PDB file of C-alpha atoms in Angstrom:
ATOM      1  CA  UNK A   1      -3.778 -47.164 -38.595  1.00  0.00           C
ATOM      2  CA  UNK A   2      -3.220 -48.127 -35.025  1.00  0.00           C
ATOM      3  CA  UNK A   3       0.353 -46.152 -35.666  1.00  0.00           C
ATOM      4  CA  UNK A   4      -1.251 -43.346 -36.626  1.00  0.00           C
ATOM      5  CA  UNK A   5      -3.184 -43.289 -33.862  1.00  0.00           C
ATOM      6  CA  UNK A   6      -0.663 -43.876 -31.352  1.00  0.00           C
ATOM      7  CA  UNK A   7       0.892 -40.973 -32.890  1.00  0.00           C
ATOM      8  CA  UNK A   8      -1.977 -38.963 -32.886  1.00  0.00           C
ATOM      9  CA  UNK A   9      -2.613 -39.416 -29.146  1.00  0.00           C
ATOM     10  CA  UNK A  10       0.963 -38.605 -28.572  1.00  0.00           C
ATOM     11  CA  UNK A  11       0.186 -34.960 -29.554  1.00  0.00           C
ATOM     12  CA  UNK A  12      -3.007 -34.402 -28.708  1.00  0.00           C
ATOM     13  CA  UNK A  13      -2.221 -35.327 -24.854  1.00  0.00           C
ATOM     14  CA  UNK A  14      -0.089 -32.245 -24.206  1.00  0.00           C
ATOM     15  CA  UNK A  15      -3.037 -29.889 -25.639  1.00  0.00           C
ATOM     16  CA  UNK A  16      -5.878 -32.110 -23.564  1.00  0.00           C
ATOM     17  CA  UNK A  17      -3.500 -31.460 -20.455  1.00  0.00           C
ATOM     18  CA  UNK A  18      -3.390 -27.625 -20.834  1.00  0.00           C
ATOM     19  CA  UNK A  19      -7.124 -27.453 -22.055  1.00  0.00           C
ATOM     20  CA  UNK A  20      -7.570 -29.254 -18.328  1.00  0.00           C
ATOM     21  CA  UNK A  21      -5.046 -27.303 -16.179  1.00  0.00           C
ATOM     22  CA  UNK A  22      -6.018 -24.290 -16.770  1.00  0.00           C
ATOM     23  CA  UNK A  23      -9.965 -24.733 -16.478  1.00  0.00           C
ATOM     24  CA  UNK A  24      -8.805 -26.001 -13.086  1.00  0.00           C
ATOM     25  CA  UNK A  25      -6.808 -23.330 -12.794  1.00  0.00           C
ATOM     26  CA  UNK A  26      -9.368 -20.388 -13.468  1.00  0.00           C
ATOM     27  CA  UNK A  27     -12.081 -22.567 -11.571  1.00  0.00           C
ATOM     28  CA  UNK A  28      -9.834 -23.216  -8.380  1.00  0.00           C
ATOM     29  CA  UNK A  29      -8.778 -19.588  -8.341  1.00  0.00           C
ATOM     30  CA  UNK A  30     -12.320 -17.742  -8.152  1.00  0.00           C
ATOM     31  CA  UNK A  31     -13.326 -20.638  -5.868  1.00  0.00           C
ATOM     32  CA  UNK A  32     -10.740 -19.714  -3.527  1.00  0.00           C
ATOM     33  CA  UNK A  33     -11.784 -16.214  -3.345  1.00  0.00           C
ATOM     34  CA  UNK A  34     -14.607 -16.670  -2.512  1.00  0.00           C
ATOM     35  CA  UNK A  35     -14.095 -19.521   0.418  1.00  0.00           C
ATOM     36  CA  UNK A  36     -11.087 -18.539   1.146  1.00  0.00           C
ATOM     37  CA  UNK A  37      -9.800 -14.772   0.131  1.00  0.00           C
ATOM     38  CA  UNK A  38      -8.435 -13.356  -2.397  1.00  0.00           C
ATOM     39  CA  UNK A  39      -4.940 -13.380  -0.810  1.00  0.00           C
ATOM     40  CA  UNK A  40      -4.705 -17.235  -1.067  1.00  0.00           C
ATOM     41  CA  UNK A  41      -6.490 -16.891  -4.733  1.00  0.00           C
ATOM     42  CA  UNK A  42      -4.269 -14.446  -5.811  1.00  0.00           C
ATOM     43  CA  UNK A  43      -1.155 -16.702  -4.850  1.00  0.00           C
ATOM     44  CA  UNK A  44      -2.946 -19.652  -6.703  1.00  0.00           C
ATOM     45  CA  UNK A  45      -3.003 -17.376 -10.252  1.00  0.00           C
ATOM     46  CA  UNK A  46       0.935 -17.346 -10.388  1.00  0.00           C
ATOM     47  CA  UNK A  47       1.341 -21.172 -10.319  1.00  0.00           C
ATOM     48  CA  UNK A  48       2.781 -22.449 -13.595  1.00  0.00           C
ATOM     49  CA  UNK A  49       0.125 -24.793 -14.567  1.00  0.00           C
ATOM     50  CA  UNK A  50      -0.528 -23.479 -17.680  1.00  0.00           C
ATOM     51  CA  UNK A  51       3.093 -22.768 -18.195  1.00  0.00           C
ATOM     52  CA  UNK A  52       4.432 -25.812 -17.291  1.00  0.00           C
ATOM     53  CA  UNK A  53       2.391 -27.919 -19.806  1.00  0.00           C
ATOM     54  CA  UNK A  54       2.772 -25.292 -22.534  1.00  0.00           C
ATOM     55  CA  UNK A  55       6.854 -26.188 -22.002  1.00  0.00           C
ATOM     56  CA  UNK A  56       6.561 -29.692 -21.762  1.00  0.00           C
ATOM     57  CA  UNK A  57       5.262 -29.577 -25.211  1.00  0.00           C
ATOM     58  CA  UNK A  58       8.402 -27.542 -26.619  1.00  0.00           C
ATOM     59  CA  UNK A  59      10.507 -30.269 -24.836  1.00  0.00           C
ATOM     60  CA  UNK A  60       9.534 -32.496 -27.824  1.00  0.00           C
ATOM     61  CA  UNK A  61      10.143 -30.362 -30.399  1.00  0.00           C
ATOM     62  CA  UNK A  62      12.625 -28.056 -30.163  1.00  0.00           C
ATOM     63  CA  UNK A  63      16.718 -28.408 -29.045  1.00  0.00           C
ATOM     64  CA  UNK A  64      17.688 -26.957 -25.512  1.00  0.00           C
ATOM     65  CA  UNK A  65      18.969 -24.295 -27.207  1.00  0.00           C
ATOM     66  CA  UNK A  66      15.391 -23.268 -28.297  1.00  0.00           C
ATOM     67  CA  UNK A  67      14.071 -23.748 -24.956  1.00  0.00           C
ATOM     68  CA  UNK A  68      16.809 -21.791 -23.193  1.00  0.00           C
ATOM     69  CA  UNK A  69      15.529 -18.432 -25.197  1.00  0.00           C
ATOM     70  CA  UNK A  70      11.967 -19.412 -25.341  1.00  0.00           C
ATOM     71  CA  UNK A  71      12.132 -19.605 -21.506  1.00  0.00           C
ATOM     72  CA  UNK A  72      14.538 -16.022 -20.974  1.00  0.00           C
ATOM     73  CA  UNK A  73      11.869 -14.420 -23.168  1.00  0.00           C
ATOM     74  CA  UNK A  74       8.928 -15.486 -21.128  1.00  0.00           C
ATOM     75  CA  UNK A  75      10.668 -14.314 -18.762  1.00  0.00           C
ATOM     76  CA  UNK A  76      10.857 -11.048 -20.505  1.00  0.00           C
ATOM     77  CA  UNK A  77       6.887 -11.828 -21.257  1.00  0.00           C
ATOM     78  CA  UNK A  78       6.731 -11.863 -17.406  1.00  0.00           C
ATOM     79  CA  UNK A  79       7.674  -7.928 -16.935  1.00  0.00           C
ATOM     80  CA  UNK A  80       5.085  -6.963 -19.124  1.00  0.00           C
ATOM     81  CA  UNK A  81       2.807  -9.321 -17.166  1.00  0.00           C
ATOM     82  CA  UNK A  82       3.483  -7.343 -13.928  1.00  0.00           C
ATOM     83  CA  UNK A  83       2.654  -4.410 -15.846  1.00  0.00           C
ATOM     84  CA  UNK A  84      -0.713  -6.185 -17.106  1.00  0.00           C
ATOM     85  CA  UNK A  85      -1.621  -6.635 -13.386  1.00  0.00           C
ATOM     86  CA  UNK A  86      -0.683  -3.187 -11.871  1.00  0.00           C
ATOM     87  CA  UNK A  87      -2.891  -2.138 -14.955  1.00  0.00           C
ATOM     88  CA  UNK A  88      -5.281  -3.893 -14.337  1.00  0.00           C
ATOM     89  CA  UNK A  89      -5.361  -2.531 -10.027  1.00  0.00           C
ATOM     90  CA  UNK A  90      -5.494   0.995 -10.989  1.00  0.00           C
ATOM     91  CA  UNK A  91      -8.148   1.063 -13.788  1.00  0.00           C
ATOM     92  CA  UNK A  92     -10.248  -1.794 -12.183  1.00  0.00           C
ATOM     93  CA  UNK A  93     -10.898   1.367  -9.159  1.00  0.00           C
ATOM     94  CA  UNK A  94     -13.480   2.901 -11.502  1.00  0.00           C
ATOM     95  CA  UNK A  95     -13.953   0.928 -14.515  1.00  0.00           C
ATOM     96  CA  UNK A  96     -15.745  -2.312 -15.237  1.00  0.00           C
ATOM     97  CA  UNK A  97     -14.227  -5.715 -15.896  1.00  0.00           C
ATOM     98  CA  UNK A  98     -13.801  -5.349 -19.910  1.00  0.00           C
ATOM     99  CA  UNK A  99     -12.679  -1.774 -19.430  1.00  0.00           C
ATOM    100  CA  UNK A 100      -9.958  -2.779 -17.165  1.00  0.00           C
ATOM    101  CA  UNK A 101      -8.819  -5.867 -18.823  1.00  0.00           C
ATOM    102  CA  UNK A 102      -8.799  -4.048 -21.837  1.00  0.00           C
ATOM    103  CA  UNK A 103      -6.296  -1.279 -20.591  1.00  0.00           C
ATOM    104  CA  UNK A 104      -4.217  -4.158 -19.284  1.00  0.00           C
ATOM    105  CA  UNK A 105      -3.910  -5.708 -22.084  1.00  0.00           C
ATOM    106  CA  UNK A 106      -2.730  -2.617 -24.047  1.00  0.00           C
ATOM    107  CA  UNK A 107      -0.100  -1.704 -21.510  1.00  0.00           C
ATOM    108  CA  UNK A 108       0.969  -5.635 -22.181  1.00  0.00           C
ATOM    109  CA  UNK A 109       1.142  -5.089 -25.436  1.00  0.00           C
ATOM    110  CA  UNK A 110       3.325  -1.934 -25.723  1.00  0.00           C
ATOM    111  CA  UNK A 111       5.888  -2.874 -22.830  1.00  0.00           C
ATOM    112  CA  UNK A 112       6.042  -6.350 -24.167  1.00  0.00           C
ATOM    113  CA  UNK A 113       6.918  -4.712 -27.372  1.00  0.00           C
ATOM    114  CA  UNK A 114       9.653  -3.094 -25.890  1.00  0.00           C
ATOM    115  CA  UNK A 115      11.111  -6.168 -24.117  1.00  0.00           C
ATOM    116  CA  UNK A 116      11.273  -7.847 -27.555  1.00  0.00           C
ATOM    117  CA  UNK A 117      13.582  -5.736 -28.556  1.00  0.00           C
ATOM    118  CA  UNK A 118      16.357  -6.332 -25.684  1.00  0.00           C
ATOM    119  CA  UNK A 119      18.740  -9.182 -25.765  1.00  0.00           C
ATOM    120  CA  UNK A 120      17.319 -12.627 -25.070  1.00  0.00           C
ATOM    121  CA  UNK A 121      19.706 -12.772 -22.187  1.00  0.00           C
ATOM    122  CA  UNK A 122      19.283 -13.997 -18.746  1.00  0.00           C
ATOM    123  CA  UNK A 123      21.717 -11.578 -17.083  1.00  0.00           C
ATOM    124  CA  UNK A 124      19.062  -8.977 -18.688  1.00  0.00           C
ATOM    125  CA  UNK A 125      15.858 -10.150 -17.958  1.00  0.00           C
ATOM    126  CA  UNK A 126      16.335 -11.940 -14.772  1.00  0.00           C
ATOM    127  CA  UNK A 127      17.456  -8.024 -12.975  1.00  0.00           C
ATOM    128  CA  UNK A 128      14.793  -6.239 -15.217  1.00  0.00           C
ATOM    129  CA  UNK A 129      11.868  -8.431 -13.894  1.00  0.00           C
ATOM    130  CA  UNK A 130      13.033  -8.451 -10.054  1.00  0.00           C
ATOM    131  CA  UNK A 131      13.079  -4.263 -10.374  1.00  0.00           C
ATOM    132  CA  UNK A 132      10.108  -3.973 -11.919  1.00  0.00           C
ATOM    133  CA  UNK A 133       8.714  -6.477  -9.703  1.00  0.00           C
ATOM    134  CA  UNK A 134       9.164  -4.522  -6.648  1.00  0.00           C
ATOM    135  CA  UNK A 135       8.179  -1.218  -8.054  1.00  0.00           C
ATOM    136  CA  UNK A 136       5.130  -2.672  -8.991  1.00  0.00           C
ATOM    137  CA  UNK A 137       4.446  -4.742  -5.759  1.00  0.00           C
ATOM    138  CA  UNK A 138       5.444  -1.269  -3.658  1.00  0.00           C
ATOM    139  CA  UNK A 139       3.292   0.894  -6.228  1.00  0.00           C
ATOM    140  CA  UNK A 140      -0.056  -1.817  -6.070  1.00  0.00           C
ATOM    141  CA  UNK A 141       0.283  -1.491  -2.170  1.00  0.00           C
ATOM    142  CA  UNK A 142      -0.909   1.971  -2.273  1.00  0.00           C
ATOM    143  CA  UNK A 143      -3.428   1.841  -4.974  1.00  0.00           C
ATOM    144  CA  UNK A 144      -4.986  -0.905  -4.385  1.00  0.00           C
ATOM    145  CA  UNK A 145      -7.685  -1.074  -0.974  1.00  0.00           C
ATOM    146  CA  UNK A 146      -8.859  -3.447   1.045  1.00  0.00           C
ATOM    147  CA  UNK A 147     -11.462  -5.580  -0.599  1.00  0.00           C
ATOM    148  CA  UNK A 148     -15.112  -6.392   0.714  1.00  0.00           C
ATOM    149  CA  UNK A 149     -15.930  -9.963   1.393  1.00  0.00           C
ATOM    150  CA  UNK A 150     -16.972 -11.764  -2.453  1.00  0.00           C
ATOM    151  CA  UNK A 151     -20.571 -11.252  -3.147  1.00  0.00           C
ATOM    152  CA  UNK A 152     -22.799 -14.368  -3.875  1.00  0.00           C
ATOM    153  CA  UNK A 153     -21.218 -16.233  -6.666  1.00  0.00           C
ATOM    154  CA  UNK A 154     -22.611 -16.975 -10.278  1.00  0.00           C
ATOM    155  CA  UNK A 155     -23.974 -20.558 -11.287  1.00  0.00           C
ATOM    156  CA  UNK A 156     -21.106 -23.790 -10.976  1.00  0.00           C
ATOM    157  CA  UNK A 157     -21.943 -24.026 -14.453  1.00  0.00           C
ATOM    158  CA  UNK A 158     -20.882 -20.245 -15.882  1.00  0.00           C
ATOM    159  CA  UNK A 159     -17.695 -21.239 -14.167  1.00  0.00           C
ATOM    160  CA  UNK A 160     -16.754 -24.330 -15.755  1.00  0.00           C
ATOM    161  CA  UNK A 161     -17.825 -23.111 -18.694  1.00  0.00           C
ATOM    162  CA  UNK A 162     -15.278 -19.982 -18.277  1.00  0.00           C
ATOM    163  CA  UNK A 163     -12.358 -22.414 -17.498  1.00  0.00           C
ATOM    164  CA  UNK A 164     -12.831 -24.704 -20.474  1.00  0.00           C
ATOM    165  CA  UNK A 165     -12.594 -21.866 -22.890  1.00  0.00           C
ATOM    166  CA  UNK A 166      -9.570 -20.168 -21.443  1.00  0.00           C
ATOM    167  CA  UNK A 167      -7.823 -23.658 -21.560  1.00  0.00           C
ATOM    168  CA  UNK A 168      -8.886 -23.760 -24.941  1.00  0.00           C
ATOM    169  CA  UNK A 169      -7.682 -20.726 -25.985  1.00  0.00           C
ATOM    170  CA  UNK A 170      -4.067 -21.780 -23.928  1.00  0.00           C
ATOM    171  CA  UNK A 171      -3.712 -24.682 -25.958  1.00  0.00           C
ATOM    172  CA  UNK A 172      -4.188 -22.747 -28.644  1.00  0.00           C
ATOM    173  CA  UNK A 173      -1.334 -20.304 -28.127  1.00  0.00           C
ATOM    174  CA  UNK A 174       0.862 -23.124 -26.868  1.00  0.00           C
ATOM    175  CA  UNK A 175       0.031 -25.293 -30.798  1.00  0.00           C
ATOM    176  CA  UNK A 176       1.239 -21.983 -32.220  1.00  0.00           C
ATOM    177  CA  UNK A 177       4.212 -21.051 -30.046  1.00  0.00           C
ATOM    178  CA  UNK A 178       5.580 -24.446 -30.759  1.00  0.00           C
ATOM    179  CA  UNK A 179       5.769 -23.348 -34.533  1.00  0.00           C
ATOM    180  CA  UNK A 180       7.194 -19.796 -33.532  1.00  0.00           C
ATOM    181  CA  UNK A 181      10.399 -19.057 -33.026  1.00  0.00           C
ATOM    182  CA  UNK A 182      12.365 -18.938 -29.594  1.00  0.00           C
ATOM    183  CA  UNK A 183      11.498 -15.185 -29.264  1.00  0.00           C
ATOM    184  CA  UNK A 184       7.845 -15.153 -30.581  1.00  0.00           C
ATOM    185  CA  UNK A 185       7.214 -18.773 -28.737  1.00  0.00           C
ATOM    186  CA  UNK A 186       7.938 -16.992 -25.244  1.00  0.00           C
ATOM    187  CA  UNK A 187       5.811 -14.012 -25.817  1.00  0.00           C
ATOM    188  CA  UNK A 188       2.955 -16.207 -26.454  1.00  0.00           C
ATOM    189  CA  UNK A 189       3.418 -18.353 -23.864  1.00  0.00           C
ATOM    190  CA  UNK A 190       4.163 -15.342 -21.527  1.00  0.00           C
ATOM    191  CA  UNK A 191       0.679 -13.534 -22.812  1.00  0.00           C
ATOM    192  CA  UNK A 192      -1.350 -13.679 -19.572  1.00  0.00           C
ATOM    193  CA  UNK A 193      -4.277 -15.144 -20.502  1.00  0.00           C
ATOM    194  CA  UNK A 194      -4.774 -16.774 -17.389  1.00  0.00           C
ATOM    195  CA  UNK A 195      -4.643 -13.481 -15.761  1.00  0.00           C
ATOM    196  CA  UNK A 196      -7.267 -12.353 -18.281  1.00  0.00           C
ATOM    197  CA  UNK A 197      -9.567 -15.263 -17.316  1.00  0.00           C
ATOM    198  CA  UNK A 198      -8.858 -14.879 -13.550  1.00  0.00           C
ATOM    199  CA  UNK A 199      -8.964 -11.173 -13.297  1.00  0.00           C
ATOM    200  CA  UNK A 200     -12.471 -10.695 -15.972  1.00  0.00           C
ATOM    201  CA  UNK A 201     -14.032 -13.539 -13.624  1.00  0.00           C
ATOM    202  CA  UNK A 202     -13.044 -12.062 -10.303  1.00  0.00           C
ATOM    203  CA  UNK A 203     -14.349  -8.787 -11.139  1.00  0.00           C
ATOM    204  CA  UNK A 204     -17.543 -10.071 -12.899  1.00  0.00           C
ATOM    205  CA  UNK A 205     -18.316 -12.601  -9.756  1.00  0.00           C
ATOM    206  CA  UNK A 206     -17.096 -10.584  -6.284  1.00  0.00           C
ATOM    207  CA  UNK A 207     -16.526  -7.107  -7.731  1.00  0.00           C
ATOM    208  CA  UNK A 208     -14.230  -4.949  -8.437  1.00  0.00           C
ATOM    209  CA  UNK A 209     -12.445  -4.396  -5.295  1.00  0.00           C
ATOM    210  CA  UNK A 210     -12.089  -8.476  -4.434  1.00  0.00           C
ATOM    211  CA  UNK A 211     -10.569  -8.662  -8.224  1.00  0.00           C
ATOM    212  CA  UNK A 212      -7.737  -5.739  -7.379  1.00  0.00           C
ATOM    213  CA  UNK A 213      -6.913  -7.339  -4.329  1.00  0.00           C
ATOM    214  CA  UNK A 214      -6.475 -11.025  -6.054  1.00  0.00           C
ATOM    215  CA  UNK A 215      -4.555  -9.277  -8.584  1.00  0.00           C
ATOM    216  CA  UNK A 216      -2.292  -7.803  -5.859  1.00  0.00           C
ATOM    217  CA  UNK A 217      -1.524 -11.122  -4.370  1.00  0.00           C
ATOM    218  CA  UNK A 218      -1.176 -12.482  -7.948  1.00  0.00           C
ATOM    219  CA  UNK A 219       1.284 -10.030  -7.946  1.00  0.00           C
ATOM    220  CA  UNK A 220       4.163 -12.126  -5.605  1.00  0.00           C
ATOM    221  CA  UNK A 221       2.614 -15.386  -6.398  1.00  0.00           C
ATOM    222  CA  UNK A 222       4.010 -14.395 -10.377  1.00  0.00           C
ATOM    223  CA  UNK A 223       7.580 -14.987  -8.296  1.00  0.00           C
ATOM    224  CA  UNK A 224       6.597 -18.900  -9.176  1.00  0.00           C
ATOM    225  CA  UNK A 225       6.354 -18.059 -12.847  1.00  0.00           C
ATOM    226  CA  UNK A 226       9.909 -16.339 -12.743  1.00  0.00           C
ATOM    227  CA  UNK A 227      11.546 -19.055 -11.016  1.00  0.00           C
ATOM    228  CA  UNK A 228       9.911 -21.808 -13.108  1.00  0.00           C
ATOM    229  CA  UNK A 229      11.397 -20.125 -16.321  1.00  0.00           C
ATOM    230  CA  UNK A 230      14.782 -19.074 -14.356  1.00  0.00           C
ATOM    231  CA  UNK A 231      15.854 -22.045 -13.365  1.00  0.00           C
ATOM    232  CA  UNK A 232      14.526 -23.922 -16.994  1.00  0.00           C
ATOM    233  CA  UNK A 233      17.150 -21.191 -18.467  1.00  0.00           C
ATOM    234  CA  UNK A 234      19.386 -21.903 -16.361  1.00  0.00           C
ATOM    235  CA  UNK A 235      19.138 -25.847 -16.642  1.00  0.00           C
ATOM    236  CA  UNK A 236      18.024 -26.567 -19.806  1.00  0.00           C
ATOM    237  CA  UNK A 237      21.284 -26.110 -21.527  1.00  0.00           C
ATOM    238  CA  UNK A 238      23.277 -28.425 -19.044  1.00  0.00           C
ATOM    239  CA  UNK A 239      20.736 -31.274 -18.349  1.00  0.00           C
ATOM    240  CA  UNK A 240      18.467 -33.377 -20.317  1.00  0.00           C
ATOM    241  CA  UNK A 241      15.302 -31.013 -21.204  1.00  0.00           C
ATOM    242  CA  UNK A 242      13.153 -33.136 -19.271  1.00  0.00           C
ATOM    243  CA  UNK A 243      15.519 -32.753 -15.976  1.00  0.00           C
ATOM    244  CA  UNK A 244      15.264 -29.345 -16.568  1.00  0.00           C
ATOM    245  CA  UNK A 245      11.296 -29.024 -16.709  1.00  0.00           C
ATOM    246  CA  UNK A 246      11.149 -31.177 -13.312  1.00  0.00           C
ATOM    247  CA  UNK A 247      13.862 -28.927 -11.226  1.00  0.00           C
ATOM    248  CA  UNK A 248      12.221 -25.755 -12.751  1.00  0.00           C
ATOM    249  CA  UNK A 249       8.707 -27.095 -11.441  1.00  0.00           C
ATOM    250  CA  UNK A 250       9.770 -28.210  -8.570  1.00  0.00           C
ATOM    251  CA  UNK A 251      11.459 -25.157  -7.782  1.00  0.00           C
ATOM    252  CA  UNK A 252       8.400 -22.759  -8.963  1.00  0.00           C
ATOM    253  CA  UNK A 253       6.468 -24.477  -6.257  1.00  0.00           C
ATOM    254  CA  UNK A 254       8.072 -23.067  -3.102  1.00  0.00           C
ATOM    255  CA  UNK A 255       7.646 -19.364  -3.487  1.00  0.00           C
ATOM    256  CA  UNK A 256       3.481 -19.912  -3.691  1.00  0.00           C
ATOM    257  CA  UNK A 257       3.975 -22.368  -0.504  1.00  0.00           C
ATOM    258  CA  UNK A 258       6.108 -19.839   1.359  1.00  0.00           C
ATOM    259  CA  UNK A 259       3.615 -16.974   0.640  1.00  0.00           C
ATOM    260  CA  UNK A 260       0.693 -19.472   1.267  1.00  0.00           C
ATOM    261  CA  UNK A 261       2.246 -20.371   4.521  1.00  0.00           C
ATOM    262  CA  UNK A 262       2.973 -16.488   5.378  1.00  0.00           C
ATOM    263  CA  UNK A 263      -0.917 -15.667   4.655  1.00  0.00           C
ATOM    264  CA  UNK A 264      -2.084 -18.409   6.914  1.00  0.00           C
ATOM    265  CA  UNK A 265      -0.405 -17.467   9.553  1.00  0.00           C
ATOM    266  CA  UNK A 266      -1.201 -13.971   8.995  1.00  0.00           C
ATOM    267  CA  UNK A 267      -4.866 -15.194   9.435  1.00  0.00           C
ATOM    268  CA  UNK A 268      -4.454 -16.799  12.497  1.00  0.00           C
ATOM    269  CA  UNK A 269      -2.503 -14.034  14.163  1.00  0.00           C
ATOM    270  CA  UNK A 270      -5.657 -12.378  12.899  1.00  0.00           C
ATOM    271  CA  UNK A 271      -8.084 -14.012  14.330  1.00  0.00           C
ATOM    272  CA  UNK A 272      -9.405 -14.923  10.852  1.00  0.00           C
TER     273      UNK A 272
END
């Protein structure tokens, strides 16, 4: 018995820890908006804290092989991410917070479609996502405005609430993308549902505007997710797994500090 619960705690850890990190996530994100911008908030949405737990699960169940295409296609996830979030910035102009998630979603869906059908190859995906990353970041510029200061914020309560069930629902994909295959298990853990949380929340709690210009910002702080999965590609194959999932987060933490740093100083220069 003790065994079996030894073994039992063993697997329920990894899910407890994404359940956590992302209800952090979501919480510290809208919080952040509203005390201190969307610019900084925006950065905070691309950290690999859902991510990085959702991999550290594979780690124990899958060969580096596995791992090395699970992490090139959630890469591949990642374009159709940018696509989710440029989406979301144009619709969210007019439309309401379900409307515009929902078009986001679709355009996910279809261009993520079409990813899955290209070669789970790093020499494609890493040049696809850095083009369509600076189309998009160039394109969002334009269409997106300059927000209004967040409006009063809902009850502590509604948040935490709001985090808890998108970890939930993270853990959930993760359980299933371990089962997947390589392919299937990076599209699942590449479906933005963190951006979904962030972006709904954002839009229902400071309005539209503040939620297209968190989404713009979430735009280079995704650069994070595309290292993180980069350099596990890259490693993963030619160091133990677990070496691999420390250098890649290590790594995916300086572009969010760089553009952190940038914004701050921004401010000051400012006056802010």
């Amino acid at each position: 018995m003790e065994t079996l619960l030894a073994d039992l705690s063993v697997q329920l850890l990894p899910i407890a820890a994404r359940v956590v990190a992302t209800a952090i996530v979501v919480m510290g994100v809208s919080l952040l908006v509203q005390h201190a911008g969307p610019a900084l908030g925006g950065i905070a949405a691309g950290l690999p804290i859902v991510m990085g737990p959702g991999f550290f699960f594979l780690i124990g169940h899958h060969p580096p092989d596995f791992l090395h295409d699970a992490a090139v296609a959630t890469l591949m996830a990642l374009v159709a991410t940018l696509i989710f979030v440029a989406c979301f910035i144009v619709v969210a102009k007019r439309a309401g917070p379900f409307a515009s998630v929902g078009a986001a979603i679709l355009a996910w869906c279809v261009v993520a479609a079409v990813t899955a059908a290209l070669p789970v190859e790093l020499v494609v995906a890493l040049p696809l996502y850095v083009v369509v990353a600076i189309l998009a970041l160039r394109f969002c510029r334009h269409a997106a405005g300059d927000g209004p200061a967040p409006r009063g914020a809902r009850r502590i309560a509604d948040l935490v609430l709001r985090g808890i069930l998108a970890g939930t629902l993270v853990a959930s994909v993760s359980v299933v993308a371990a089962l997947a295959g390589p392919v299937w298990a990076g599209l699942l853990m590449g479906f933005p549902i963190g951006m979904i949380t962030i972006s709904l929340t954002v839009h229902q709690r400071y309005g539209g505007e503040t939620a297209r210009q968190t989404m713009l910002a979430a735009l280079g702080g995704m650069s994070s997710l595309a290292v993180f999965t980069t350099v596990m590609a890259l490693a993963v194959t030619s160091t133990p797994p677990m070496t691999a999932w420390v250098l890649s987060l290590a790594a995916s933490l300086l572009p969010p500090m760089g553009l952190a740093a940038r914004q701050i100083r921004r401010g000051r220069s400012n006056g802010v």
